[in-house]
mmCIF file of C-alpha atoms in Angstrom:
data_model
loop_
_atom_site.group_PDB
_atom_site.id
_atom_site.type_symbol
_atom_site.label_atom_id
_atom_site.label_comp_id
_atom_site.label_asym_id
_atom_site.label_seq_id
_atom_site.Cartn_x
_atom_site.Cartn_y
_atom_site.Cartn_z
ATOM 1 C CA MET A 15 2.092 21.538 -27.222
ATOM 2 C CA VAL A 16 0.729 19.081 -25.261
ATOM 3 C CA TYR A 17 2.028 15.846 -25.837
ATOM 4 C CA LYS A 18 -0.594 12.539 -24.501
ATOM 5 C CA THR A 19 1.359 9.758 -22.485
ATOM 6 C CA TYR A 20 -1.048 7.143 -20.145
ATOM 7 C CA GLU A 21 -4.292 6.870 -19.268
ATOM 8 C CA PHE A 22 -5.022 6.895 -15.012
ATOM 9 C CA THR A 23 -7.335 6.612 -12.456
ATOM 10 C CA PHE A 24 -8.365 8.185 -9.718
ATOM 11 C CA ALA A 25 -10.866 7.012 -6.883
ATOM 12 C CA GLY A 26 -12.481 4.890 -9.832
ATOM 13 C CA GLU A 27 -12.997 7.413 -12.461
ATOM 14 C CA PRO A 28 -10.620 7.563 -15.076
ATOM 15 C CA ALA A 29 -9.243 10.670 -16.691
ATOM 16 C CA SER A 30 -10.830 9.460 -20.151
ATOM 17 C CA MET A 31 -14.588 9.848 -18.698
ATOM 18 C CA PHE A 32 -13.267 13.956 -17.860
ATOM 19 C CA GLY A 33 -11.610 13.667 -21.385
ATOM 20 C CA MET A 34 -7.676 14.164 -19.874
ATOM 21 C CA PHE A 35 -4.583 11.660 -19.778
ATOM 22 C CA MET A 36 -0.915 12.391 -18.429
ATOM 23 C CA ALA A 37 0.819 14.737 -20.552
ATOM 24 C CA ASP A 38 3.795 16.707 -21.522
ATOM 25 C CA LEU A 39 3.259 20.318 -21.590
ATOM 26 C CA GLY A 40 6.064 22.474 -22.753
ATOM 27 C CA ASN A 41 8.260 22.871 -19.444
ATOM 28 C CA LYS A 42 5.299 21.172 -17.442
ATOM 29 C CA SER A 43 6.223 17.249 -18.022
ATOM 30 C CA HIS A 44 6.852 14.224 -15.417
ATOM 31 C CA THR A 45 10.256 14.224 -13.917
ATOM 32 C CA ASP A 46 11.945 11.391 -11.861
ATOM 33 C CA ASN A 47 11.304 11.413 -8.270
ATOM 34 C CA PRO A 48 13.000 9.811 -5.506
ATOM 35 C CA PHE A 49 11.722 6.753 -3.934
ATOM 36 C CA GLY A 50 9.878 7.434 -0.623
ATOM 37 C CA ASN A 51 11.858 5.932 2.449
ATOM 38 C CA VAL A 52 14.278 8.026 2.389
ATOM 39 C CA ALA A 53 16.682 7.862 5.391
ATOM 40 C CA ASN A 54 16.803 9.346 8.388
ATOM 41 C CA ILE A 55 19.876 8.074 10.416
ATOM 42 C CA VAL A 56 19.311 8.310 14.243
ATOM 43 C CA GLU A 57 22.415 9.425 16.136
ATOM 44 C CA THR A 58 25.011 11.728 18.187
ATOM 45 C CA ARG A 59 28.377 13.000 17.663
ATOM 46 C CA LEU A 60 30.378 13.576 20.553
ATOM 47 C CA PRO A 61 33.005 15.705 20.857
ATOM 48 C CA ASN A 62 35.584 13.261 22.390
ATOM 49 C CA ARG A 63 34.274 10.620 19.409
ATOM 50 C CA VAL A 64 35.327 9.930 16.469
ATOM 51 C CA THR A 65 31.928 7.631 15.590
ATOM 52 C CA PRO A 66 28.722 8.143 16.390
ATOM 53 C CA LEU A 67 26.247 6.935 18.928
ATOM 54 C CA HIS A 68 24.419 4.839 16.252
ATOM 55 C CA PHE A 69 20.661 4.606 17.108
ATOM 56 C CA GLY A 70 19.511 3.318 13.792
ATOM 57 C CA VAL A 71 17.187 4.764 11.198
ATOM 58 C CA ARG A 72 14.111 5.433 10.182
ATOM 59 C CA TYR A 73 12.683 5.281 7.125
ATOM 60 C CA HIS A 74 9.383 6.577 6.653
ATOM 61 C CA ASP A 75 9.266 9.729 8.567
ATOM 62 C CA ASN A 76 7.754 11.411 4.707
ATOM 63 C CA PRO A 77 5.615 9.704 2.800
ATOM 64 C CA LEU A 78 5.865 9.514 -1.347
ATOM 65 C CA THR A 79 5.092 12.425 -2.541
ATOM 66 C CA PHE A 80 5.283 13.751 -6.945
ATOM 67 C CA LYS A 81 3.710 15.672 -9.499
ATOM 68 C CA LEU A 82 1.022 14.935 -11.875
ATOM 69 C CA ILE A 83 1.286 16.603 -14.726
ATOM 70 C CA PHE A 84 -2.380 16.079 -17.118
ATOM 71 C CA GLY A 85 -4.489 17.629 -19.509
ATOM 72 C CA SER A 86 -6.730 17.326 -22.819
ATOM 73 C CA ASP A 87 -6.129 18.107 -26.107
ATOM 74 C CA HIS A 88 -8.708 20.545 -26.267
ATOM 75 C CA TYR A 89 -8.895 24.483 -24.149
ATOM 76 C CA LEU A 90 -11.186 23.686 -21.348
ATOM 77 C CA ASP A 91 -14.233 25.965 -19.696
ATOM 78 C CA ARG A 92 -14.966 26.971 -16.363
ATOM 79 C CA TYR A 93 -17.621 24.120 -15.999
ATOM 80 C CA GLN A 94 -14.884 21.498 -16.733
ATOM 81 C CA PHE A 95 -12.524 22.750 -14.284
ATOM 82 C CA GLN A 96 -15.031 22.427 -11.606
ATOM 83 C CA GLU A 97 -15.974 18.856 -12.763
ATOM 84 C CA VAL A 98 -12.432 18.340 -12.574
ATOM 85 C CA SER A 99 -11.769 19.845 -9.463
ATOM 86 C CA ASN A 100 -14.602 17.798 -8.212
ATOM 87 C CA TRP A 101 -12.993 14.495 -9.118
ATOM 88 C CA LEU A 102 -9.499 14.859 -7.868
ATOM 89 C CA THR A 103 -9.920 17.050 -4.768
ATOM 90 C CA GLY A 104 -12.145 17.152 -1.258
ATOM 91 C CA TYR A 105 -11.611 13.772 0.055
ATOM 92 C CA GLN A 106 -11.724 13.215 3.108
ATOM 93 C CA GLU A 107 -9.433 9.696 2.923
ATOM 94 C CA TYR A 108 -7.064 8.685 0.730
ATOM 95 C CA GLN A 109 -7.614 6.842 -2.740
ATOM 96 C CA TRP A 110 -6.787 5.032 -5.129
ATOM 97 C CA LEU A 111 -4.475 5.691 -7.942
ATOM 98 C CA THR A 112 -3.488 3.403 -11.382
ATOM 99 C CA ILE A 113 -1.016 5.120 -13.722
ATOM 100 C CA ASP A 114 -2.007 2.954 -17.349
ATOM 101 C CA GLN A 115 1.974 2.819 -18.111
ATOM 102 C CA PRO A 116 3.475 -0.631 -19.283
ATOM 103 C CA ASP A 117 5.148 -0.842 -15.887
ATOM 104 C CA MET A 118 3.328 0.121 -14.098
ATOM 105 C CA GLU A 119 -0.246 -1.775 -14.413
ATOM 106 C CA HIS A 120 0.527 -3.889 -11.269
ATOM 107 C CA ILE A 121 0.750 -1.185 -9.169
ATOM 108 C CA GLN A 122 -1.545 1.744 -7.173
ATOM 109 C CA PHE A 123 -1.115 4.501 -5.087
ATOM 110 C CA ARG A 124 -2.969 4.986 -2.019
ATOM 111 C CA CYS A 125 -3.117 9.048 -2.291
ATOM 112 C CA LEU A 126 -4.537 12.354 -1.571
ATOM 113 C CA ILE A 127 -4.638 15.075 -4.392
ATOM 114 C CA LYS A 128 -2.246 18.257 -2.393
ATOM 115 C CA ASP A 129 -3.287 21.221 -4.779
ATOM 116 C CA LEU A 130 -4.220 21.157 -8.285
ATOM 117 C CA ASN A 131 -3.153 24.037 -10.189
ATOM 118 C CA PRO A 132 -4.544 25.116 -13.834
ATOM 119 C CA ILE A 133 -2.080 25.236 -17.097
ATOM 120 C CA SER A 134 -2.820 27.827 -19.652
ATOM 121 C CA ILE A 135 -0.922 28.131 -22.937
ATOM 122 C CA ARG A 136 -1.429 30.934 -24.765
ATOM 123 C CA TRP A 137 -3.902 32.288 -21.636
ATOM 124 C CA PHE A 138 -6.187 29.342 -22.755
ATOM 125 C CA PRO A 139 -6.314 26.314 -19.936
ATOM 126 C CA ASN A 140 -6.259 22.981 -20.902
ATOM 127 C CA SER A 141 -3.839 21.180 -18.156
ATOM 128 C CA PHE A 142 -3.420 20.595 -15.048
ATOM 129 C CA GLU A 143 -0.238 20.188 -12.214
ATOM 130 C CA ALA A 144 -1.531 18.103 -9.269
ATOM 131 C CA THR A 145 0.727 17.159 -6.278
ATOM 132 C CA VAL A 146 0.049 13.835 -5.257
ATOM 133 C CA VAL A 147 0.690 12.971 -1.153
ATOM 134 C CA CYS A 148 0.101 9.420 -0.758
ATOM 135 C CA ASP A 149 -0.078 7.618 2.946
ATOM 136 C CA CYS A 150 3.106 5.899 2.955
ATOM 137 C CA ALA A 151 6.782 5.282 0.567
ATOM 138 C CA TYR A 152 5.334 3.027 -1.329
ATOM 139 C CA GLY A 153 3.046 1.463 -3.658
ATOM 140 C CA TYR A 154 0.563 -0.887 -3.016
ATOM 141 C CA SER A 155 -0.128 -4.257 -5.068
ATOM 142 C CA TYR A 156 -3.752 -5.198 -5.973
ATOM 143 C CA PRO A 157 -5.212 -7.056 -3.801
ATOM 144 C CA TRP A 158 -4.488 -11.109 -3.846
ATOM 145 C CA GLU A 159 -5.493 -13.787 -1.173
ATOM 146 C CA LYS A 160 -4.693 -17.741 -1.145
ATOM 147 C CA THR A 161 -6.810 -20.224 1.124
ATOM 148 C CA LEU A 162 -5.044 -23.455 2.406
ATOM 149 C CA SER A 163 -6.430 -26.485 3.697
ATOM 150 C CA VAL A 164 -4.897 -28.274 6.414
ATOM 151 C CA ASN A 165 -5.236 -31.327 7.707
ATOM 152 C CA GLY A 166 -3.018 -32.305 10.527
ATOM 153 C CA SER A 167 0.097 -30.637 9.394
ATOM 154 C CA LEU A 168 1.269 -28.632 6.095
ATOM 155 C CA LYS A 169 4.416 -27.420 4.709
ATOM 156 C CA THR A 170 4.553 -24.837 1.919
ATOM 157 C CA VAL A 171 6.385 -22.593 0.599
ATOM 158 C CA PHE A 172 5.205 -18.987 0.554
ATOM 159 C CA TYR A 173 6.868 -16.066 -2.027
ATOM 160 C CA ASN A 174 5.795 -12.604 -0.627
ATOM 161 C CA ASP A 175 6.719 -10.421 -3.897
ATOM 162 C CA SER A 176 7.058 -7.164 -2.102
ATOM 163 C CA THR A 177 10.491 -5.008 -2.524
ATOM 164 C CA ILE A 178 10.964 -3.917 0.898
ATOM 165 C CA ARG A 179 13.181 -5.141 3.766
ATOM 166 C CA GLU A 180 10.450 -4.169 6.264
ATOM 167 C CA HIS A 181 7.982 -7.567 7.094
ATOM 168 C CA LEU A 182 4.882 -7.594 5.340
ATOM 169 C CA LYS A 183 1.793 -8.365 8.017
ATOM 170 C CA PRO A 184 -1.306 -9.481 5.496
ATOM 171 C CA ASP A 185 -4.524 -10.637 6.778
ATOM 172 C CA LEU A 186 -5.538 -14.089 8.089
ATOM 173 C CA THR A 187 -8.771 -15.906 8.781
ATOM 174 C CA ILE A 188 -8.724 -19.342 10.145
ATOM 175 C CA LYS A 189 -11.417 -21.401 10.546
ATOM 176 C CA LEU A 190 -10.732 -23.649 12.250
ATOM 177 C CA ALA A 191 -12.311 -27.674 12.618
ATOM 178 C CA SER A 192 -14.839 -28.989 15.126
ATOM 179 C CA GLY A 193 -12.929 -30.246 18.065
ATOM 180 C CA THR A 194 -9.311 -28.068 16.901
ATOM 181 C CA ARG A 195 -8.301 -26.496 19.829
ATOM 182 C CA ASN A 196 -4.978 -25.534 18.612
ATOM 183 C CA PHE A 197 -3.351 -23.979 15.957
ATOM 184 C CA SER A 198 -0.112 -22.890 15.124
ATOM 185 C CA ILE A 199 2.031 -21.010 12.149
ATOM 186 C CA THR A 200 5.552 -21.407 11.801
ATOM 187 C CA ASN A 201 7.503 -18.923 9.812
ATOM 188 C CA LYS A 202 10.537 -20.859 9.826
ATOM 189 C CA THR A 203 12.293 -18.331 7.559
ATOM 190 C CA THR A 204 11.659 -14.938 10.377
ATOM 191 C CA GLY A 205 11.819 -17.466 13.153
ATOM 192 C CA THR A 206 8.126 -16.197 14.189
ATOM 193 C CA VAL A 207 5.180 -18.307 15.468
ATOM 194 C CA MET A 208 2.042 -17.721 15.672
ATOM 195 C CA LYS A 209 -0.221 -20.306 18.271
ATOM 196 C CA PHE A 210 -2.879 -20.854 19.469
ATOM 197 C CA THR A 211 -3.898 -23.033 22.919
ATOM 198 C CA GLY A 212 -6.527 -24.662 24.595
ATOM 199 C CA LEU A 213 -9.254 -22.736 22.425
ATOM 200 C CA PRO A 214 -13.101 -23.886 22.775
ATOM 201 C CA ALA A 215 -13.906 -26.587 20.650
ATOM 202 C CA GLY A 216 -17.129 -25.836 18.389
ATOM 203 C CA GLY A 217 -15.181 -24.587 15.755
ATOM 204 C CA VAL A 218 -13.802 -21.491 16.094
ATOM 205 C CA THR A 219 -13.362 -18.983 13.225
ATOM 206 C CA ILE A 220 -9.960 -16.370 14.177
ATOM 207 C CA ILE A 221 -9.553 -13.512 11.796
ATOM 208 C CA ALA A 222 -6.824 -11.525 12.475
ATOM 209 C CA ASP A 223 -5.175 -7.914 11.608
ATOM 210 C CA ASN A 224 -1.771 -8.643 11.921
ATOM 211 C CA GLU A 225 -1.116 -4.791 11.090
ATOM 212 C CA ASN A 226 -2.816 -3.465 13.465
ATOM 213 C CA GLY A 227 -2.342 -6.512 16.056
ATOM 214 C CA ILE A 228 -5.991 -7.147 16.309
ATOM 215 C CA LEU A 229 -7.506 -10.347 16.763
ATOM 216 C CA ARG A 230 -11.612 -11.419 16.824
ATOM 217 C CA ASP A 231 -13.763 -14.864 15.806
ATOM 218 C CA GLY A 232 -16.225 -14.469 13.603
ATOM 219 C CA ASN A 233 -19.038 -14.613 16.071
ATOM 220 C CA ASN A 234 -17.632 -12.398 18.877
ATOM 221 C CA GLU A 235 -18.083 -15.292 21.364
ATOM 222 C CA TYR A 236 -14.732 -15.631 22.965
ATOM 223 C CA ASP A 237 -11.921 -12.936 23.868
ATOM 224 C CA LEU A 238 -9.103 -15.423 21.678
ATOM 225 C CA TYR A 239 -6.464 -12.970 23.416
ATOM 226 C CA GLU A 240 -6.941 -15.788 26.029
ATOM 227 C CA TYR A 241 -5.297 -18.616 23.905
ATOM 228 C CA PHE A 242 -2.847 -16.723 21.833
ATOM 229 C CA ASN A 243 0.715 -16.483 22.714
ATOM 230 C CA PHE A 244 1.008 -12.920 21.290
ATOM 231 C CA GLN A 245 3.380 -13.294 18.335
ATOM 232 C CA PHE A 246 1.606 -11.708 14.850
ATOM 233 C CA PHE A 247 1.903 -13.371 11.633
ATOM 234 C CA GLU A 248 4.152 -12.241 8.808
ATOM 235 C CA LEU A 249 6.066 -11.946 6.327
ATOM 236 C CA THR A 250 9.566 -11.367 4.951
ATOM 237 C CA SER A 251 10.275 -10.502 1.182
ATOM 238 C CA GLY A 252 10.466 -13.259 -1.192
ATOM 239 C CA ASP A 253 9.759 -16.634 -0.345
ATOM 240 C CA ASN A 254 8.513 -17.839 2.920
ATOM 241 C CA GLU A 255 8.636 -21.326 4.696
ATOM 242 C CA LEU A 256 5.759 -22.326 5.986
ATOM 243 C CA VAL A 257 4.911 -24.991 8.725
ATOM 244 C CA PHE A 258 0.511 -24.490 9.877
ATOM 245 C CA GLU A 259 -0.073 -27.570 12.817
ATOM 246 C CA GLY A 260 -3.769 -28.176 13.219
ATOM 247 C CA ASN A 261 -7.192 -28.816 11.158
ATOM 248 C CA GLY A 262 -9.182 -26.381 8.758
ATOM 249 C CA SER A 263 -8.917 -23.694 6.308
ATOM 250 C CA VAL A 264 -6.754 -20.381 6.329
ATOM 251 C CA LYS A 265 -6.775 -17.483 3.719
ATOM 252 C CA ILE A 266 -4.031 -14.809 3.482
ATOM 253 C CA SER A 267 -4.900 -11.608 1.940
ATOM 254 C CA GLY A 268 -3.590 -8.439 1.592
ATOM 255 C CA ARG A 269 -1.137 -5.964 -0.640
ATOM 256 C CA TYR A 270 2.360 -6.545 -1.533
ATOM 257 C CA LEU A 271 4.148 -3.485 -1.083
ATOM 258 C CA TYR A 272 6.329 -1.895 -3.875
ATOM 259 C CA ASN A 273 9.603 0.445 -3.301
ATOM 260 C CA VAL A 274 8.950 1.986 -6.846
ATOM 261 C CA GLY A 275 9.075 5.829 -6.957
ATOM 262 C CA ALA A 276 7.024 7.664 -9.143
#
């Protein structure tokens, strides 16, 4: 007996296009999975010490991995098997998975299908079990962006909706007004300052990939690292008290990270 649960979308194509849906099937069903951020404690224990030499904890050694059970309300032939396999497997890059469960509608998983196994009832196949391997230990929000106008100085509170302890490093696009040579963003919550001084006065556009530590200007004219203090922009979870100084506009964009399991 197949019990229909929720729709899902993978690589931009909804399961309904293939007559499929998430399902519970006999002893094959969606089960609780552990969170992806498993603690790997890095320490050394010595014979002459009660406590260890503790070096820290790593949380991102293993990506989030879970089983996805899905099927159809009718039996499938080999041609339909090929369609489903072509839809889910064979990619060289991670794809986006969304599950239309009410408490997961705001979450996407960036993942690959590691293996795909057919499930048969009384020798007739109509369902699949897929092993999903994500690119990290967390789920993502949908893309977001916020644009701020800065005229001299601006103080604001930015709420980071992520539910992880690690700092979020969103992308920045800073369009400076003509004549503006200095610009800074201070996060008083984290104590970090991203600062540019002595920039060319022609209204430079600064594009910052804070996650990867990459800076470039919109016209590829300047080496922006010459004017930079090498402290990239980051946000802690929850409220962040930000102070912008300079003239221009700032677009902050990215995805929040959620420690949700699956």
